[in-house]
């Protein structure tokens, strides 16, 4: 079972028992560093762990014992469960500062990636169920409108209701598989944009912060009308997350991941519109 190690107020990361033992012997970790793993009620100095008693460490002074009171955050970092899943959404949406202050610096990419899949999966499944119900009770009418739409390709207009549902399932499966993987590319771009400010968390910090924020807001972002509030709040939470993980001022992060992409997108849109108008105005 992995062990979370902290040297208050800094989270050092998540390590195996062997890694912690080797770190104590090499000086990477101190006897006074705090350790916690799933199932424990509080942080405990590493010198008080039975697993490391044979290393001959001096006991930690009592004043260090209560030093690390905060558990790793968000909740998903403490274990994979339904309670921790919804606890993560609450942590990220309502308390991003404390959440990403306590995000372990080293925890791997697999756990936040799994969190993303669990967020997207129910939304895709619900969409497919709704489509299946509509095609079951109104398939002929729906397919009739598709066949009458001359703007669609001929192969699509020739589909039956069952074939059309199969196409939707294939698209939903592709969306489910590939959208979380886009976080690898988005996080790489984020890291590059933050490099001029000297970020502390590296690429992994970008990926973990982006994954937890995007996964926490995905479901509410799919709800009409609510998404108008959720999307700006997601951008705000993402800026806070990256600023805390990389120990940067929030405005530096906002310039890099909000302002610069906005200017680039608007500039590209302007070029496309201007080019279209220029071509349309020709002889």
Short mmCIF file of C-alpha atoms in Angstrom, two decimals:
data_model
loop_
_atom_site.label_atom_id
_atom_site.label_comp_id
_atom_site.label_asym_id
_atom_site.label_seq_id
_atom_site.Cartn_x
_atom_site.Cartn_y
_atom_site.Cartn_z
CA UNK A 1 0.00 0.00 0.00
CA UNK A 2 1.36 3.42 -0.95
CA UNK A 3 2.49 5.87 1.72
CA UNK A 4 1.92 9.63 1.53
CA UNK A 5 4.89 11.57 2.91
CA UNK A 6 4.85 15.22 3.96
CA UNK A 7 7.31 17.69 5.39
CA UNK A 8 4.93 20.41 6.58
CA UNK A 9 3.74 22.44 4.88
CA UNK A 10 4.91 20.57 1.75
CA UNK A 11 3.55 17.29 0.40
CA UNK A 12 6.55 15.24 -0.77
CA UNK A 13 4.56 12.65 -2.70
CA UNK A 14 3.33 9.05 -2.62
CA UNK A 15 5.84 6.21 -2.29
CA UNK A 16 6.09 2.49 -1.68
CA UNK A 17 7.27 1.20 1.71
CA UNK A 18 10.60 0.20 0.17
CA UNK A 19 11.10 3.69 -1.29
CA UNK A 20 10.41 5.32 2.08
CA UNK A 21 12.83 2.98 3.85
CA UNK A 22 15.53 3.68 1.27
CA UNK A 23 14.84 7.40 1.52
CA UNK A 24 15.23 7.37 5.30
CA UNK A 25 18.57 5.60 4.98
CA UNK A 26 19.84 7.92 2.24
CA UNK A 27 18.67 11.12 3.90
CA UNK A 28 16.01 11.89 1.31
CA UNK A 29 13.41 11.63 4.09
CA UNK A 30 13.80 12.71 7.72
CA UNK A 31 12.59 10.83 10.79
CA UNK A 32 10.38 13.83 11.51
CA UNK A 33 8.67 13.69 8.12
CA UNK A 34 5.01 12.76 8.40
CA UNK A 35 3.52 9.60 6.88
CA UNK A 36 -0.06 8.59 6.13
CA UNK A 37 -1.72 5.78 4.19
CA UNK A 38 -5.27 4.68 3.57
CA UNK A 39 -6.91 3.42 6.75
CA UNK A 40 -4.96 5.66 9.15
CA UNK A 41 -6.82 8.31 11.13
CA UNK A 42 -3.93 10.78 11.37
CA UNK A 43 -0.44 11.56 10.13
CA UNK A 44 2.42 10.00 12.10
CA UNK A 45 6.18 10.74 12.10
CA UNK A 46 8.05 8.13 10.11
CA UNK A 47 10.23 7.41 13.16
CA UNK A 48 7.12 6.02 14.90
CA UNK A 49 6.24 3.56 12.14
CA UNK A 50 6.90 -0.05 13.10
CA UNK A 51 7.91 -0.80 9.50
CA UNK A 52 10.89 1.52 9.81
CA UNK A 53 11.85 0.82 13.44
CA UNK A 54 14.74 -1.42 12.42
CA UNK A 55 16.47 1.47 10.65
CA UNK A 56 17.72 2.90 13.96
CA UNK A 57 16.14 6.34 13.63
CA UNK A 58 15.92 8.63 16.65
CA UNK A 59 12.35 9.22 17.84
CA UNK A 60 10.67 12.36 16.53
CA UNK A 61 10.14 15.22 19.02
CA UNK A 62 6.54 15.40 20.15
CA UNK A 63 6.04 18.84 18.62
CA UNK A 64 6.25 17.29 15.17
CA UNK A 65 3.43 14.84 15.72
CA UNK A 66 0.50 17.19 15.03
CA UNK A 67 2.34 19.18 12.37
CA UNK A 68 0.69 17.56 9.36
CA UNK A 69 -3.06 17.48 9.92
CA UNK A 70 -4.25 17.76 6.34
CA UNK A 71 -4.77 14.54 4.41
CA UNK A 72 -3.76 14.29 0.74
CA UNK A 73 -6.26 16.06 -1.49
CA UNK A 74 -8.39 15.82 -3.49
CA UNK A 75 -10.20 12.87 -1.89
CA UNK A 76 -9.47 10.58 -4.87
CA UNK A 77 -5.79 10.65 -3.86
CA UNK A 78 -6.74 8.83 -0.65
CA UNK A 79 -8.38 5.89 -2.39
CA UNK A 80 -10.76 4.83 -5.16
CA UNK A 81 -14.32 4.81 -3.82
CA UNK A 82 -17.69 6.37 -4.58
CA UNK A 83 -17.38 8.62 -1.55
CA UNK A 84 -13.93 9.83 -2.59
CA UNK A 85 -15.14 10.37 -6.16
CA UNK A 86 -17.86 12.78 -5.11
CA UNK A 87 -15.59 14.18 -2.40
CA UNK A 88 -13.09 15.09 -5.12
CA UNK A 89 -15.74 16.99 -7.08
CA UNK A 90 -16.60 18.90 -3.90
CA UNK A 91 -12.94 19.56 -3.05
CA UNK A 92 -12.07 20.88 -6.51
CA UNK A 93 -15.21 22.95 -7.05
CA UNK A 94 -15.60 24.49 -3.59
CA UNK A 95 -12.09 24.55 -2.12
CA UNK A 96 -9.50 24.58 -4.92
CA UNK A 97 -6.85 26.47 -2.91
CA UNK A 98 -6.57 23.95 -0.05
CA UNK A 99 -7.16 21.02 -2.40
CA UNK A 100 -4.22 21.74 -4.67
CA UNK A 101 -2.01 22.91 -1.82
CA UNK A 102 -2.33 19.35 -0.53
CA UNK A 103 -2.03 17.57 -3.88
CA UNK A 104 1.02 15.27 -3.54
CA UNK A 105 3.87 16.39 -5.77
CA UNK A 106 4.54 12.81 -6.92
CA UNK A 107 1.53 10.57 -7.38
CA UNK A 108 1.61 9.31 -10.93
CA UNK A 109 -0.77 9.94 -13.81
CA UNK A 110 -2.94 6.84 -13.59
CA UNK A 111 -5.18 7.90 -10.70
CA UNK A 112 -6.29 11.27 -12.16
CA UNK A 113 -6.70 9.63 -15.59
CA UNK A 114 -9.02 6.99 -14.06
CA UNK A 115 -10.98 9.78 -12.37
CA UNK A 116 -11.54 11.35 -15.80
CA UNK A 117 -12.79 8.08 -17.27
CA UNK A 118 -15.23 7.65 -14.39
CA UNK A 119 -16.55 11.18 -14.98
CA UNK A 120 -17.04 10.80 -18.72
CA UNK A 121 -18.38 7.23 -18.69
CA UNK A 122 -21.77 7.92 -17.04
CA UNK A 123 -22.40 10.92 -19.32
CA UNK A 124 -21.71 8.87 -22.46
CA UNK A 125 -23.85 5.98 -21.18
CA UNK A 126 -26.75 8.31 -20.36
CA UNK A 127 -26.54 9.88 -23.83
CA UNK A 128 -26.66 6.46 -25.50
CA UNK A 129 -29.59 5.35 -23.35
CA UNK A 130 -31.57 8.47 -24.29
CA UNK A 131 -30.77 7.94 -27.98
CA UNK A 132 -31.82 4.29 -27.71
CA UNK A 133 -35.15 5.21 -26.14
CA UNK A 134 -35.83 7.84 -28.81
CA UNK A 135 -35.00 5.45 -31.63
CA UNK A 136 -37.09 2.70 -30.06
CA UNK A 137 -40.26 4.76 -29.84
CA UNK A 138 -39.75 7.23 -32.70
CA UNK A 139 -37.19 5.58 -34.92
CA UNK A 140 -39.19 5.72 -38.15
CA UNK A 141 -39.93 9.42 -37.82
CA UNK A 142 -36.33 10.26 -36.88
CA UNK A 143 -34.86 8.17 -39.69
CA UNK A 144 -37.37 9.68 -42.12
CA UNK A 145 -36.09 13.17 -41.31
CA UNK A 146 -32.51 11.95 -41.77
CA UNK A 147 -33.35 10.39 -45.16
CA UNK A 148 -35.02 13.63 -46.30
CA UNK A 149 -32.03 15.81 -45.34
CA UNK A 150 -30.13 16.34 -48.58
CA UNK A 151 -27.23 17.95 -46.73
CA UNK A 152 -26.23 14.55 -45.31
CA UNK A 153 -24.07 12.01 -47.10
CA UNK A 154 -25.92 9.33 -49.03
CA UNK A 155 -24.53 6.52 -46.87
CA UNK A 156 -25.93 8.16 -43.73
CA UNK A 157 -29.35 8.68 -45.31
CA UNK A 158 -29.40 4.97 -46.20
CA UNK A 159 -28.91 3.82 -42.58
CA UNK A 160 -31.57 1.90 -40.70
CA UNK A 161 -32.48 2.79 -37.11
CA UNK A 162 -30.35 -0.10 -35.82
CA UNK A 163 -27.37 0.92 -37.94
CA UNK A 164 -27.72 4.53 -36.84
CA UNK A 165 -27.74 3.43 -33.19
CA UNK A 166 -24.62 1.36 -33.86
CA UNK A 167 -22.94 4.46 -35.30
CA UNK A 168 -23.85 6.43 -32.17
CA UNK A 169 -22.44 3.67 -29.92
CA UNK A 170 -19.18 3.66 -31.90
CA UNK A 171 -18.88 7.45 -31.66
CA UNK A 172 -19.69 7.35 -27.94
CA UNK A 173 -17.05 4.68 -27.33
CA UNK A 174 -14.44 6.67 -29.25
CA UNK A 175 -15.35 9.79 -27.28
CA UNK A 176 -15.06 7.89 -23.99
CA UNK A 177 -11.66 6.42 -24.88
CA UNK A 178 -9.92 9.39 -26.49
CA UNK A 179 -11.23 12.53 -24.72
CA UNK A 180 -9.44 11.83 -21.38
CA UNK A 181 -6.28 11.11 -23.35
CA UNK A 182 -6.43 14.65 -24.75
CA UNK A 183 -5.35 15.77 -21.29
CA UNK A 184 -1.85 14.54 -22.18
CA UNK A 185 -1.69 17.02 -25.08
CA UNK A 186 -3.46 19.83 -23.23
CA UNK A 187 -1.13 19.44 -20.26
CA UNK A 188 1.93 19.48 -22.52
CA UNK A 189 0.74 22.77 -24.03
CA UNK A 190 -0.03 24.10 -20.55
CA UNK A 191 3.45 23.22 -19.34
CA UNK A 192 5.07 24.95 -22.32
CA UNK A 193 2.99 28.11 -21.77
CA UNK A 194 3.97 28.19 -18.09
CA UNK A 195 7.71 27.62 -18.66
CA UNK A 196 8.60 31.36 -18.82
CA UNK A 197 7.41 31.72 -15.21
CA UNK A 198 9.49 28.79 -13.87
CA UNK A 199 6.77 26.31 -12.75
CA UNK A 200 7.69 24.00 -9.87
CA UNK A 201 5.41 21.05 -10.58
CA UNK A 202 6.66 19.95 -14.00
CA UNK A 203 4.56 18.22 -16.63
CA UNK A 204 3.08 15.77 -14.10
CA UNK A 205 1.79 18.67 -12.01
CA UNK A 206 0.03 20.15 -15.06
CA UNK A 207 -1.53 16.80 -15.95
CA UNK A 208 -2.73 16.02 -12.44
CA UNK A 209 -4.22 19.48 -11.92
CA UNK A 210 -5.89 19.61 -15.35
CA UNK A 211 -7.28 16.08 -15.01
CA UNK A 212 -8.86 16.62 -11.63
CA UNK A 213 -10.42 19.93 -12.66
CA UNK A 214 -11.75 18.73 -16.02
CA UNK A 215 -13.08 15.50 -14.49
CA UNK A 216 -14.80 17.35 -11.64
CA UNK A 217 -16.67 19.73 -13.95
CA UNK A 218 -17.44 17.40 -16.86
CA UNK A 219 -20.85 16.18 -15.68
CA UNK A 220 -22.24 19.59 -14.70
CA UNK A 221 -20.77 21.07 -17.88
CA UNK A 222 -23.04 18.78 -19.92
CA UNK A 223 -26.23 20.13 -18.32
CA UNK A 224 -27.87 22.88 -20.42
CA UNK A 225 -28.02 26.33 -18.78
CA UNK A 226 -25.97 25.16 -15.77
CA UNK A 227 -22.95 24.94 -18.06
CA UNK A 228 -23.03 28.74 -18.44
CA UNK A 229 -22.07 28.96 -14.76
CA UNK A 230 -19.96 25.80 -14.57
CA UNK A 231 -17.62 26.68 -17.45
CA UNK A 232 -16.37 30.02 -16.05
CA UNK A 233 -16.02 28.41 -12.62
CA UNK A 234 -14.02 25.57 -14.16
CA UNK A 235 -11.63 28.09 -15.74
CA UNK A 236 -11.24 29.83 -12.38
CA UNK A 237 -10.61 26.53 -10.57
CA UNK A 238 -8.07 25.50 -13.22
CA UNK A 239 -6.13 28.73 -12.79
CA UNK A 240 -6.11 28.29 -9.01
CA UNK A 241 -5.08 24.62 -9.33
CA UNK A 242 -2.13 25.36 -11.59
CA UNK A 243 -1.03 28.34 -9.51
CA UNK A 244 -0.95 26.27 -6.30
CA UNK A 245 0.68 23.21 -7.86
CA UNK A 246 3.41 25.26 -9.55
CA UNK A 247 3.71 27.90 -6.80
CA UNK A 248 2.99 30.75 -9.21
CA UNK A 249 0.93 33.92 -8.89
CA UNK A 250 -2.58 33.36 -10.22
CA UNK A 251 -2.31 36.20 -12.73
CA UNK A 252 0.75 34.59 -14.34
CA UNK A 253 -1.21 31.39 -14.84
CA UNK A 254 -4.20 33.33 -16.16
CA UNK A 255 -2.02 35.06 -18.76
CA UNK A 256 -0.52 31.76 -19.91
CA UNK A 257 -3.56 29.44 -19.99
CA UNK A 258 -6.46 31.87 -20.51
CA UNK A 259 -5.34 35.11 -22.15
CA UNK A 260 -2.81 33.71 -24.65
CA UNK A 261 -5.09 30.89 -25.94
CA UNK A 262 -7.99 33.38 -26.15
CA UNK A 263 -5.94 35.84 -28.21
CA UNK A 264 -4.65 33.06 -30.48
CA UNK A 265 -8.16 31.67 -31.07
CA UNK A 266 -9.63 35.12 -31.73
CA UNK A 267 -6.75 35.94 -34.08
CA UNK A 268 -7.25 32.68 -35.98
CA UNK A 269 -10.99 33.30 -36.24
CA UNK A 270 -10.37 36.82 -37.51
CA UNK A 271 -8.01 35.50 -40.19
CA UNK A 272 -10.59 32.93 -41.34
CA UNK A 273 -13.41 35.47 -41.48
CA UNK A 274 -11.24 38.04 -43.25
CA UNK A 275 -10.08 35.43 -45.77
CA UNK A 276 -13.68 34.36 -46.39
CA UNK A 277 -14.82 37.95 -46.92
CA UNK A 278 -11.88 38.62 -49.24
CA UNK A 279 -12.63 35.58 -51.36
CA UNK A 280 -16.31 36.39 -51.45
CA UNK A 281 -15.65 39.90 -52.59
CA UNK A 282 -13.62 38.78 -55.61
CA UNK A 283 -14.87 38.83 -59.26
#
